Coordinates of C-alpha atoms in Angstrom, one line a residue:
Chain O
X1 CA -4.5 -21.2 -33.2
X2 CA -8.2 -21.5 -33.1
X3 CA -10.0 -23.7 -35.5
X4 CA -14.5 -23.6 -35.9
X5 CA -17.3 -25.7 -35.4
X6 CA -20.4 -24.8 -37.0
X7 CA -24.0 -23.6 -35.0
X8 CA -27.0 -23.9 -37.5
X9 CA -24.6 -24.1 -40.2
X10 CA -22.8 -20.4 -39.1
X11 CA -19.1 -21.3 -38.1
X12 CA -17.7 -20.1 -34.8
X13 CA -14.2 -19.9 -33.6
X14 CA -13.0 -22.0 -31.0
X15 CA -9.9 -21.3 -29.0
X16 CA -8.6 -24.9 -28.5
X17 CA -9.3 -26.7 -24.8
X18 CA -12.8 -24.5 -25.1
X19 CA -15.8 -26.1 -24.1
X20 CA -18.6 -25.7 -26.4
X21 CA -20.9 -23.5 -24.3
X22 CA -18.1 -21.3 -23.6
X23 CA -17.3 -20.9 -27.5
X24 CA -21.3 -20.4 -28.2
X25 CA -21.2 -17.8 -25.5
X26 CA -18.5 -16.2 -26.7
X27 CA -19.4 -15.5 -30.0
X28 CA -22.9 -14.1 -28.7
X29 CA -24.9 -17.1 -28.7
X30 CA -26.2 -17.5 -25.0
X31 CA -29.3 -19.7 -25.3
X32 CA -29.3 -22.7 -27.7
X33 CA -32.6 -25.3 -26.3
X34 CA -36.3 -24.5 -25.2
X35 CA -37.4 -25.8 -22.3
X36 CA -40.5 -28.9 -22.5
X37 CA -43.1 -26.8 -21.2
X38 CA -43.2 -23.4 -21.2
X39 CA -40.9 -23.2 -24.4
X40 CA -38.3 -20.8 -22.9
X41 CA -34.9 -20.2 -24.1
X42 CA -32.1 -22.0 -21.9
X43 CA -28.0 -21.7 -21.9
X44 CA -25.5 -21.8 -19.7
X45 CA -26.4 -21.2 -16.0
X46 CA -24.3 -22.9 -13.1
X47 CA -21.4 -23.3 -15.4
X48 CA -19.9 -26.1 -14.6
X49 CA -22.1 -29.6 -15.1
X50 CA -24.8 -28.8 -11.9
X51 CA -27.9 -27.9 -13.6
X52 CA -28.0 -29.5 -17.0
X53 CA -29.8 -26.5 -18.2
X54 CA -27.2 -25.8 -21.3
X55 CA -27.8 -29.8 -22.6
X56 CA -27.1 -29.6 -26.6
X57 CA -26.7 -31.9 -29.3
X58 CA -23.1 -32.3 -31.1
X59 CA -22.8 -34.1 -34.3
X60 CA -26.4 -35.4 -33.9
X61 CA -25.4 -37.5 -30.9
X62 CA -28.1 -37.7 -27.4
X63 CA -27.7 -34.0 -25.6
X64 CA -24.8 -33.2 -23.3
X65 CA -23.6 -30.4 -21.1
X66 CA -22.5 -27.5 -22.9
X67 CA -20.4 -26.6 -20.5
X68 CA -18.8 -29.7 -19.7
X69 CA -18.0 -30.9 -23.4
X70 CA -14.8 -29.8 -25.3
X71 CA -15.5 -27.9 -28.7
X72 CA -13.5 -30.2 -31.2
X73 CA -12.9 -29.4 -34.7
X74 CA -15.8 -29.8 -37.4
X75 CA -18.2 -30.2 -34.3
X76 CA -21.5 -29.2 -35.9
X77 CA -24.3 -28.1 -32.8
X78 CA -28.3 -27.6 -34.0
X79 CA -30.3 -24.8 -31.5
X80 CA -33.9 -25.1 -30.6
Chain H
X1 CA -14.5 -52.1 -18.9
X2 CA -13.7 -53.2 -15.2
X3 CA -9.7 -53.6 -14.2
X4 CA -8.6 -56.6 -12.1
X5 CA -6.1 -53.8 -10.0
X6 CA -7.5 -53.3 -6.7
X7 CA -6.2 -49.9 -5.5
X8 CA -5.0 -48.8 -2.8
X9 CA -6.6 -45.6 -2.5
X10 CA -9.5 -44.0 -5.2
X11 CA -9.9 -40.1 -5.2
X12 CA -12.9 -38.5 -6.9
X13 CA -12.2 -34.9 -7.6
X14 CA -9.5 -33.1 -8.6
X15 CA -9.5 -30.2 -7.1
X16 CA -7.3 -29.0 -4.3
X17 CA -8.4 -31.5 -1.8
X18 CA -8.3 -34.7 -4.0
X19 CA -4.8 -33.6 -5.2
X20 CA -3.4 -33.2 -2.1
X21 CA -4.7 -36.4 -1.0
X22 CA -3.9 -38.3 -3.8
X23 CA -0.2 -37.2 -3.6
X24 CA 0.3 -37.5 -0.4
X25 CA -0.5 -41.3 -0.7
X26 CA 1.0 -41.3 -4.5
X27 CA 4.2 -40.2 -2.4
X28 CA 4.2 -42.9 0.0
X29 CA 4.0 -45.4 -2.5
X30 CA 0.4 -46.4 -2.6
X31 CA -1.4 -47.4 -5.7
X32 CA -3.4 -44.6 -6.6
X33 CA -6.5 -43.2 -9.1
X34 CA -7.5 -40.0 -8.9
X35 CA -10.7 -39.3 -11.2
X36 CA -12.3 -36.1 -11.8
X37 CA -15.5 -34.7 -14.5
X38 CA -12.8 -32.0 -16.1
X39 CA -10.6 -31.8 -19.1
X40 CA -8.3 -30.5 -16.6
X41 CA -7.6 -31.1 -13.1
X42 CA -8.1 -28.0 -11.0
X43 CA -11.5 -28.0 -9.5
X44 CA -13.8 -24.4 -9.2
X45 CA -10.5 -22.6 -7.7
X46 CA -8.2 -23.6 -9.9
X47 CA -9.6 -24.2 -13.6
X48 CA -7.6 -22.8 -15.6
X49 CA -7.6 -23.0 -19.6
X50 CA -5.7 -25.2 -22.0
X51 CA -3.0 -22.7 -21.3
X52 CA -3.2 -21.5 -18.5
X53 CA -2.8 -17.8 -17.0
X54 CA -0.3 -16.4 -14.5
X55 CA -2.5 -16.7 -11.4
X56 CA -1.4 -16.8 -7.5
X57 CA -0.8 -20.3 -6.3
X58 CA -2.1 -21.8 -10.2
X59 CA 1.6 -22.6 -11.2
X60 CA 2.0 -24.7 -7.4
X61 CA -1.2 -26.4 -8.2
X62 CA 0.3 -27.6 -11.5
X63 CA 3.4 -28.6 -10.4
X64 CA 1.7 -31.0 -7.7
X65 CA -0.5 -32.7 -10.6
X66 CA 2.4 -33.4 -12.8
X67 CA 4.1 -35.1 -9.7
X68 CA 0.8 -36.9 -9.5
X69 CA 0.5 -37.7 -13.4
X70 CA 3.8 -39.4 -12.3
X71 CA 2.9 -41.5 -9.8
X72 CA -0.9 -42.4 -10.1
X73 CA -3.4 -42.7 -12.8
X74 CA -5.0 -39.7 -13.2
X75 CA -8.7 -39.9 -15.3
X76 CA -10.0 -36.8 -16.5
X77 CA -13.6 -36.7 -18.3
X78 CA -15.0 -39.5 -15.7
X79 CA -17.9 -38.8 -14.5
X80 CA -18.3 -40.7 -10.8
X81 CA -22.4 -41.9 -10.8
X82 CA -22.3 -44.6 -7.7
X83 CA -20.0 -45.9 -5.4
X84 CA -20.9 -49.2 -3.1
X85 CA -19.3 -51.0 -0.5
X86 CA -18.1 -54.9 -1.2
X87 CA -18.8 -57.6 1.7
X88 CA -15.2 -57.8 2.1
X89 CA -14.6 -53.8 2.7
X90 CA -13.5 -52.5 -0.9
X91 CA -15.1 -49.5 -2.2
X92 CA -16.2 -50.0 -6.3
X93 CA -16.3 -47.0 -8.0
X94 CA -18.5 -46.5 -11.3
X95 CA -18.2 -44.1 -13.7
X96 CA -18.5 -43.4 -17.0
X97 CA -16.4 -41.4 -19.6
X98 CA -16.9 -40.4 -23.0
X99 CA -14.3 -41.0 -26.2
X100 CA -13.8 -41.4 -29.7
X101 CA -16.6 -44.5 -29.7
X102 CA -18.7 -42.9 -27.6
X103 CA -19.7 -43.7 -24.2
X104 CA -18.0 -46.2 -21.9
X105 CA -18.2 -47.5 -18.3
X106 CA -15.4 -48.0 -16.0
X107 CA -15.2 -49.5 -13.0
X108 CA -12.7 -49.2 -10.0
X109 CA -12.2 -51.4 -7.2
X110 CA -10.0 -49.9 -4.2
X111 CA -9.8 -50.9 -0.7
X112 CA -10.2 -46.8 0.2
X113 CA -12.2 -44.1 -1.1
X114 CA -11.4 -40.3 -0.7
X115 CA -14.2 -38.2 -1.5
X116 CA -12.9 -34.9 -2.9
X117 CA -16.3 -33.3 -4.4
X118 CA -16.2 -30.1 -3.7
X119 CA -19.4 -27.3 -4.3
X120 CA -21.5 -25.7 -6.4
X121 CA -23.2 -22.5 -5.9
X122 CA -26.1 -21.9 -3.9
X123 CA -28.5 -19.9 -6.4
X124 CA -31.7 -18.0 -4.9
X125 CA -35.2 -18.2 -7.4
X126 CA -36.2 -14.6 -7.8
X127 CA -38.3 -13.9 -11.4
X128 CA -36.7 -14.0 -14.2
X129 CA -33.4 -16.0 -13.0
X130 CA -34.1 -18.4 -15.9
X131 CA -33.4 -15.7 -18.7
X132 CA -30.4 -16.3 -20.4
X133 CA -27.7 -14.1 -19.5
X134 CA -28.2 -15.1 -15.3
X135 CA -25.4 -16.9 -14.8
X136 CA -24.2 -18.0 -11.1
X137 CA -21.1 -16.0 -9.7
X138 CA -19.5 -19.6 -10.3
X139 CA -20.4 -19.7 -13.4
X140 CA -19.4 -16.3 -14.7
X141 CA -15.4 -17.4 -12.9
X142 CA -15.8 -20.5 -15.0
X143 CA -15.9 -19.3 -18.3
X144 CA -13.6 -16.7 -17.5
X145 CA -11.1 -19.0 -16.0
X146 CA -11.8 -22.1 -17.7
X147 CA -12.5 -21.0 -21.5
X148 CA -10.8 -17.0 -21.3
X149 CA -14.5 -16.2 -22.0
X150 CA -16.4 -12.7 -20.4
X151 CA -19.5 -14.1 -19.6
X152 CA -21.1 -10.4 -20.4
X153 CA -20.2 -6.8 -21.7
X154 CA -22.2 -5.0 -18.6
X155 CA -22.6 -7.4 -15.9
X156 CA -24.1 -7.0 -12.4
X157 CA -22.8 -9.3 -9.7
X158 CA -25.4 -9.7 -6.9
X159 CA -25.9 -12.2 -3.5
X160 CA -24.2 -13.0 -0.9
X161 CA -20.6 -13.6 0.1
X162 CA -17.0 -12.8 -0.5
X163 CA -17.0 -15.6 -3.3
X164 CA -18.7 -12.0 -4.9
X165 CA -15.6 -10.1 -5.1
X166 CA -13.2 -11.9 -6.9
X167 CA -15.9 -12.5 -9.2
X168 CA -16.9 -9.5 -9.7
X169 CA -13.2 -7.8 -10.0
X170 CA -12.3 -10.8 -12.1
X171 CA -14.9 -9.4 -14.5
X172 CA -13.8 -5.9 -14.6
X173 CA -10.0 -7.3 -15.0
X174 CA -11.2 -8.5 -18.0
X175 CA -12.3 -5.8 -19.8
X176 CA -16.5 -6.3 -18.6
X177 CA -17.9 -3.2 -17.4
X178 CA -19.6 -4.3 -13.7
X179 CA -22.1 -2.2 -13.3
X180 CA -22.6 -3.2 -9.3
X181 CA -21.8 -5.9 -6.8
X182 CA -25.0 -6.2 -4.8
X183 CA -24.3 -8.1 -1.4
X184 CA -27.8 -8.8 0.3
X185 CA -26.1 -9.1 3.3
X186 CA -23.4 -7.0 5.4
X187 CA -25.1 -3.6 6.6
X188 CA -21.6 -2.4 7.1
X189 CA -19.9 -1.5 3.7
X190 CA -16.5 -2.4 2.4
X191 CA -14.7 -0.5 4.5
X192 CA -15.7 -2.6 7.3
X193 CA -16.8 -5.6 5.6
X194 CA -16.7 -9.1 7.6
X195 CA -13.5 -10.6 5.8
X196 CA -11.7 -8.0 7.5
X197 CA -12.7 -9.3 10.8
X198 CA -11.4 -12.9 9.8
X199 CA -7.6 -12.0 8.9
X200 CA -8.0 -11.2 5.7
X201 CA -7.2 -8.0 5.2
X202 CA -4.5 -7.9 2.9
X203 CA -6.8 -9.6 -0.1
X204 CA -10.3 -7.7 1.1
X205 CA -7.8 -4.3 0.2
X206 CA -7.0 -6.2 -2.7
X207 CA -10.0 -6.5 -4.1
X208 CA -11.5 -3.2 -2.9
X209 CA -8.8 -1.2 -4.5
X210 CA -9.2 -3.5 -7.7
X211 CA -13.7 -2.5 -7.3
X212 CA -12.5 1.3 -7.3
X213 CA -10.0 1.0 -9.7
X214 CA -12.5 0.2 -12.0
X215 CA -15.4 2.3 -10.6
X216 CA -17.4 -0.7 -9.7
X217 CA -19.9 0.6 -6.9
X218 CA -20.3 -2.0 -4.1
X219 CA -23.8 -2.2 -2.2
X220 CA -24.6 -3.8 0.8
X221 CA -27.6 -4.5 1.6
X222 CA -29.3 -4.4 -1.8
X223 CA -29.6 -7.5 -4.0
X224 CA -30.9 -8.3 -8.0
X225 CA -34.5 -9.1 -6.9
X226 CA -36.0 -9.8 -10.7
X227 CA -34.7 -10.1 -14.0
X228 CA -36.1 -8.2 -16.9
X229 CA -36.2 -9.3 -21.0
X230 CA -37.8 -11.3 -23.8
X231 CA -35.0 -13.8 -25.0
X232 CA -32.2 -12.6 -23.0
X233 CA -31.6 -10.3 -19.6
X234 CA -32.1 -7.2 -20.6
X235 CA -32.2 -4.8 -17.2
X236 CA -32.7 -6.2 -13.7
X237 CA -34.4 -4.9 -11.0
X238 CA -31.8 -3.7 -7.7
X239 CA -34.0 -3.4 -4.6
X240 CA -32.3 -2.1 -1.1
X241 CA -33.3 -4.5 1.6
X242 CA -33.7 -4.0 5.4
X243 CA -31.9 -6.8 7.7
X244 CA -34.7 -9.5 6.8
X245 CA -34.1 -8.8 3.1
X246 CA -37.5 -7.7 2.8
X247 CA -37.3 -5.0 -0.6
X248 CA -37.4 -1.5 0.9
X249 CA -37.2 0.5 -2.9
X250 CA -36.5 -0.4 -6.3
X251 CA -34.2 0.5 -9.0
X252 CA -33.7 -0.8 -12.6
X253 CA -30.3 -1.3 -14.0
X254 CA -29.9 -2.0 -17.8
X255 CA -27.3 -4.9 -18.2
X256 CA -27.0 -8.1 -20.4
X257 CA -25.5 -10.2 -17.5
X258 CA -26.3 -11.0 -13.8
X259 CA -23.5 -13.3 -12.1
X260 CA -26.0 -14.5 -8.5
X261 CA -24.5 -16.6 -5.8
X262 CA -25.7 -16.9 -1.9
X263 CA -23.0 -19.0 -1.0
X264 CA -22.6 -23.1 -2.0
X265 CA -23.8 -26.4 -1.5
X266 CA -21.2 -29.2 -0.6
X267 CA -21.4 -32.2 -3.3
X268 CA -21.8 -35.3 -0.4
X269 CA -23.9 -37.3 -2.4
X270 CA -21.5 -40.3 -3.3
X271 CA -20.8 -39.8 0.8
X272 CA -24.9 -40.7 1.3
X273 CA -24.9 -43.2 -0.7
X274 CA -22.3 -45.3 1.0
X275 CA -24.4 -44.3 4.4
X276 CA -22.0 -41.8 5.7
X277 CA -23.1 -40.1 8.7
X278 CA -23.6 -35.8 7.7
X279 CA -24.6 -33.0 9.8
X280 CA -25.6 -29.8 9.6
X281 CA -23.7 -26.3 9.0
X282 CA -24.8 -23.2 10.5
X283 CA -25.9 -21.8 6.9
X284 CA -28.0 -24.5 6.6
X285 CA -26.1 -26.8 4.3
X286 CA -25.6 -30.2 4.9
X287 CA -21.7 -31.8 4.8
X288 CA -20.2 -34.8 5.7
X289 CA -19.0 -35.6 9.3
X290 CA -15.2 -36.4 9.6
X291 CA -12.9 -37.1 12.8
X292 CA -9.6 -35.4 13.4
X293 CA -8.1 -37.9 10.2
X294 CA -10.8 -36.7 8.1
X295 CA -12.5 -40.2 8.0
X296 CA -16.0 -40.6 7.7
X297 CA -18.0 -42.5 9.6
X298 CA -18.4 -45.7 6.9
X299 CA -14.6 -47.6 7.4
X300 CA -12.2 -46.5 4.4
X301 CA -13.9 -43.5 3.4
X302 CA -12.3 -40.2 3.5
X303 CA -13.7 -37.0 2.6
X304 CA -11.7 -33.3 2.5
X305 CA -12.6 -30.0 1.0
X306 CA -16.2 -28.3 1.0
X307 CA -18.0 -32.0 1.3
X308 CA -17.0 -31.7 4.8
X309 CA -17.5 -27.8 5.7
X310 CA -17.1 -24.5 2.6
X311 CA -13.5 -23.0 4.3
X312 CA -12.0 -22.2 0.9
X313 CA -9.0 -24.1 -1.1
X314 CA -6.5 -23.3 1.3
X315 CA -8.3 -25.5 3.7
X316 CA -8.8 -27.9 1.1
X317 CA -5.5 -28.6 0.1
X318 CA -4.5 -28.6 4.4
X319 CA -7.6 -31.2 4.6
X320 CA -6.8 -33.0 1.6
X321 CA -2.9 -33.4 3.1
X322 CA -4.6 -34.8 6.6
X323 CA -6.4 -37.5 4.8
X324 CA -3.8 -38.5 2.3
X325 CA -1.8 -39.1 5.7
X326 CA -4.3 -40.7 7.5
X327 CA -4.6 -43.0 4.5
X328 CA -1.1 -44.2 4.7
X329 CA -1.0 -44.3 7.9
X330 CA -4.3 -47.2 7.7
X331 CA -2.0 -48.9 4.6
X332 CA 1.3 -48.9 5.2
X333 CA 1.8 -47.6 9.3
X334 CA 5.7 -47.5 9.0
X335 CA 6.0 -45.5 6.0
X336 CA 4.1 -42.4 8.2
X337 CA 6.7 -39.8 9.0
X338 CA 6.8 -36.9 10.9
X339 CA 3.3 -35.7 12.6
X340 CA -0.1 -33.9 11.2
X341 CA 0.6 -30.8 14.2
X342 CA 1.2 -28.0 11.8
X343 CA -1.2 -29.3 9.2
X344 CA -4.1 -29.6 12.1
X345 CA -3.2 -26.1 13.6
X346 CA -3.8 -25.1 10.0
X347 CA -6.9 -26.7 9.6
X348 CA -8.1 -25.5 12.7
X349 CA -7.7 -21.9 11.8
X350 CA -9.1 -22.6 8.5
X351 CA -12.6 -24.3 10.1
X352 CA -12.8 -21.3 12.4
X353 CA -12.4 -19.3 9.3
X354 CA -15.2 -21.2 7.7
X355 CA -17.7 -21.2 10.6
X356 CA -16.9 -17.2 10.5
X357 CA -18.2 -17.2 7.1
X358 CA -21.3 -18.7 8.0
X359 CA -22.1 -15.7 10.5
X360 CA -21.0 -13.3 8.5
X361 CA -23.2 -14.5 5.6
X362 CA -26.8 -16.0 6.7
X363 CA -29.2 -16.2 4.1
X364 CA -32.5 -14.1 5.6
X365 CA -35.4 -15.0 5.1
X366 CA -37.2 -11.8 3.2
X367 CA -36.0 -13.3 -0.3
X368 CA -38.7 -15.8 -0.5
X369 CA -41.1 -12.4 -1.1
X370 CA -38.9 -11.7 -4.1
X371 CA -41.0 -14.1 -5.5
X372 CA -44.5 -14.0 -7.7
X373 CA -46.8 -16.6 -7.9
X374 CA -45.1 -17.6 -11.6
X375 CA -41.6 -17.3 -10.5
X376 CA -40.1 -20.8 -11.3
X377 CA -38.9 -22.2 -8.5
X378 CA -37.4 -25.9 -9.9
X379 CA -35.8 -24.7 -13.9
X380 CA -35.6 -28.5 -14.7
X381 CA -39.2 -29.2 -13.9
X382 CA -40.4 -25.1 -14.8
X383 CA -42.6 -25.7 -11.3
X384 CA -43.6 -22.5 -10.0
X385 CA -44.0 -20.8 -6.9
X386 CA -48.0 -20.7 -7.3
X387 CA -47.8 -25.1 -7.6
X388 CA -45.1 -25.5 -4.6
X389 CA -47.8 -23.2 -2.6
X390 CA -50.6 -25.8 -4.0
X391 CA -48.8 -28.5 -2.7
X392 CA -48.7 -26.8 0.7
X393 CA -52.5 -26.0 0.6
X394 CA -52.9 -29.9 -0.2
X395 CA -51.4 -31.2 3.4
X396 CA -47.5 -31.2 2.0
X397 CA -45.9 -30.2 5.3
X398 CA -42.2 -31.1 4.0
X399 CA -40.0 -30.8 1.5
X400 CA -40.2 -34.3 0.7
X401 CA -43.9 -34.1 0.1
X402 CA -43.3 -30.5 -1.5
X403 CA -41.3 -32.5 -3.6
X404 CA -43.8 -35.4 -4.1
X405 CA -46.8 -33.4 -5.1
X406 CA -45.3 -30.3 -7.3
X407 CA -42.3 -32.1 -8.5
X408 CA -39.6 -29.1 -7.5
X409 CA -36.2 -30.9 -7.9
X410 CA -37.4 -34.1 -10.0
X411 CA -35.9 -32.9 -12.7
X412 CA -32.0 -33.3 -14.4
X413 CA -30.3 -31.7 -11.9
X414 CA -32.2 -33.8 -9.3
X415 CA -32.7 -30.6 -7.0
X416 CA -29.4 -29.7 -6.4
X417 CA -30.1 -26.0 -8.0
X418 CA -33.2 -25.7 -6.2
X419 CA -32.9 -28.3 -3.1
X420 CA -31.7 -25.2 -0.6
X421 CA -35.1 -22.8 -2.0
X422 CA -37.9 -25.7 -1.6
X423 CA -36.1 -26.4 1.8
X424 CA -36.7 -23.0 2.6
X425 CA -40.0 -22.6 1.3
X426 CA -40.9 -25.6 3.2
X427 CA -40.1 -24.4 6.3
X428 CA -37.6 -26.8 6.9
X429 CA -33.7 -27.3 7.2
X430 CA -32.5 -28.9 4.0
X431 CA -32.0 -32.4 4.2
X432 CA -28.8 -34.8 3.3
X433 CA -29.3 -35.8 -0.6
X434 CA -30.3 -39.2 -1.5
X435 CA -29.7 -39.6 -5.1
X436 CA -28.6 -43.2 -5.9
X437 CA -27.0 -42.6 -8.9
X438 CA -25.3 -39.3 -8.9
X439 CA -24.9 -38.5 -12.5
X440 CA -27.0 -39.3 -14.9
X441 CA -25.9 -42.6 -16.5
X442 CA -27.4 -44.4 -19.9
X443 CA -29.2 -47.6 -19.3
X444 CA -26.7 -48.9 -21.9
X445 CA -23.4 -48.0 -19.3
X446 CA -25.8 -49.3 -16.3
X447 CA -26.4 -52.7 -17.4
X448 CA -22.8 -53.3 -18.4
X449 CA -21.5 -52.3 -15.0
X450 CA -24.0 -54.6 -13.4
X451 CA -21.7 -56.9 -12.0
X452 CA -23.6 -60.5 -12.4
X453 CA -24.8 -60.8 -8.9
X454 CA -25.9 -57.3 -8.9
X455 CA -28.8 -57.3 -6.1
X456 CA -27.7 -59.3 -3.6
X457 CA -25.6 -56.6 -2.0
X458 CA -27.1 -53.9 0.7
X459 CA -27.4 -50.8 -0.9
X460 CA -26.8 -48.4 1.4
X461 CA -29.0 -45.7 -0.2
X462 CA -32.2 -47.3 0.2

């Protein structure tokens, strides 16, 4: 039942109806930008589309929330 | 895209309040959209995943959104940025949602607006609370209820609360070994602990059979005062606080998750920017202010759940119900039956509930000495303490100025993570949000929803 989407070209699984910060986190990967300043590693922190701190780029399209976006099949996600 | 249809009612937020509302009109006949950020309706209490789990009161919640499916239009994935008032008394709602072509606008027009927003958590700065790995406690519940993901193998669970407790044995449920659930406040242990005192004993024993059941320690009066690691949490440092919450002794734990929480902040922003009047709660959060119909002061606008007072879902959904009614009793008087008396007896005990939680639970002041001079205070903006103390030195006697000077909550989440700390740090009582445009919005979906004579209206949040 799950399908993968791809993070720096290593494929994850994805349980469908799984937002992609939930799928990164799952599979161990809990920090996927750098912050503009003091370069530090950022994922998910408030969860649920407060703090925009877990913004990442799927498919090469402007950053989004993590958490808010649905993991859909083939989705390929760059980290910092 | 903007639709000729002029509602009768517009809900934003789908949680137990907006659905309740919504229905409750839906059911009386009115024309009805209900629109929410989600994949899936449910709000914080009740996200559930694609498929959902067996949960208490999750399979009642369903039911009452598929009768809604049926009788409204329901839009998940919108994302509510502004809401204005028209000369002639109809609320426009704009949003913006996201499909296979990418990013579109849509705009509502309804002659009522029911805010249904609900709340985030209320995080406190303390160093290192910008490793990943520190999650919020609402957070943590997300993933687990939302995606079926643990947010951690060896978690601590550490603020203020008894949103802490079903987080933390939640957690352990799952198969995460808690390590601790660290409640600042409460002197008094589980045994006595303050949701006893407010009629809820049955689920306090539930949870504290559930914290031994798994050999999760609870401590009062201690709290996660820093986090530890390079790329990740690593270890966190547990200090045991006197009443103030001033750090008597340290301890470190080794974990790879901290779930934090000191209670929540009510979401009233699309409520200031129609000029609804707010006031203040005991915590120090600021909600909207509703009559006995849940109606705000600006004609047409509702508001139920946490926007107008944290109580919990129950209350929600009892709140939600008052204003669905209240609604049709403004559109259609005759189709009104029976009376609101069991649903305000309800609501009654519910706010007392609430404003019982607010006692139990202050936020003291001795956190703000958790802090170092590079602890970030604003994560958006990475300002820390050292530049909000700066702006102090340089005549910034506010928040406001706080704000001006050091930039703390000028960032992406436009300082609603860090709004409650500056506030604090200031010395002041937080003030009601004023945030124009309450999601961020492209410049591309902003011009298109620009109606033609776009500035000649009063915009109420200026």
């Amino acid at each position: 039942m799950t399908f993968h989407i791809t993070v720096d070209g290593r494929e994850i699984p994805v349980v469908p109806g799984q937002t992609v910060g939930a799928a990164l986190h799952a599979a161990g990967v809990r920090s996927w930008r750098t912050t503009r300043f003091g370069g530090r590693p950022r994922g998910l922190f408030c969860g649920i589309g407060v703090c925009f701190d877990c913004l990442i780029s799927v498919n090469g399209r402007p950053p989004e929330r993590a958490c808010l976006l649905e993991a859909e099949p083939g989705d390929e996600v760059t980290t910092a | 895209m903007t639709q000729d249809l002029t509602y009768d009612l517009v809900v934003v937020g789908g949680g137990p309040a907006g659905v309740a509302g919504a229905l409750t009109a839906a059911l009386a006949g009115l024309r009805v959209t209900l629109l929410d950020s989600g994949a899936r309706l449910g709000g914080q209490y009740f996200r559930h995943a694609a498929v959902p789990r067996r949960e208490p009161g999750l399979d009642r919640f369903l039911r009452q959104v598929r009768e809604l499916g049926a009788r409204a239009d329901v839009l998940t994935r919108h994302q509510v940025w502004n809401v204005s008032r028209e000369p002639d008394g109809d609320v426009t709602v704009h949003a913006h949602t996201r499909d296979a072509s990418g990013e579109r606008p849509v705009t509502l027009r309804a002659r009522r607006l029911l805010i249904a927003t609900g709340a985030h958590d209320r995080p406190l700065p303390f160093p290192g609370w910008d490793l990943p790995g520190v999650l919020t406690a609402g957070g943590a519940q997300a993933l687990l209820k939302g995606g079926n993901v643990l947010a951690g193998r060896r978690v601590v669970v550490s603020g203020t609360g008894p949103f802490l407790l079903p987080v933390a044995t939640g957690l352990a449920g799952a198969g995460a070994r808690v390590l601790g659930v660290y409640e600042a406040g409460g002197g008094l242990g589980l045994a006595r602990h303050p949701l006893l005192a407010l009629g809820k004993a049955a689920e306090t024993a539930g949870y504290a059979a559930a914290l031994v059941r798994h050999r999760v320690p609870y401590r009062p009066r201690h709290a996660v005062v820093a986090a530890h690691g390079e790329r990740e949490v690593e270890a966190v440092t547990v200090a045991r606080l006197d009443a103030d919450w001033n750090v008597l002794t340290t301890s470190i734990v080794a974990c790879d998750t901290v779930a934090v929480g000191y209670g929540f902040v009510p979401q009233i922003e699309l409520g200031t920017q129609l000029g609804c009047d707010t006031r203040a709660e005991p915590d120090g959060s600021v909600v909207l202010a509703v009559d006995a119909a849940q109606r705000t002061s600006v004609p047409g606008v509702w508001a139920a759940g946490e926007p107008t007072g944290v109580a919990g879902w129950a209350q929600a959904e009892v709140e939600g119900r008052i204003a669905g009614r209240a609604v049709v009793a403004d559109a259609r008087p005759q189709a009104v039956r029976g009376s609101d008396g069991v649903l305000l007896r309800r609501r009654s005990r519910g706010r007392a509930f609430g404003a019982a939680l607010h006692e139990a639970y202050p936020v003291r002041p001795g956190w703000q000495g958790w802090l170092r001079d590079d602890t970030l205070v604003c994560r958006c903006e990475e300002v820390p303490l050292a530049r909000v103390r700066e702006a102090q030195e340089l005549g910034a006697t506010d928040a406001r100025s706080v704000k001006l000077l050091a930039r703390p909550g000028m960032g992406w989440c436009q300082g609603r993570i860090c709004g409650y700390a500056v506030s604090c740090l200031a010395g002041e009582p937080p003030a009601p949000p004023r945030r124009p445009i309450a999601q961020p919005v492209t410049l591309g979906a902003l011009s298109e929803a620009a109606p033609p004579d776009a500035g000649s209206q009063d915009d109420p949040a200026h």
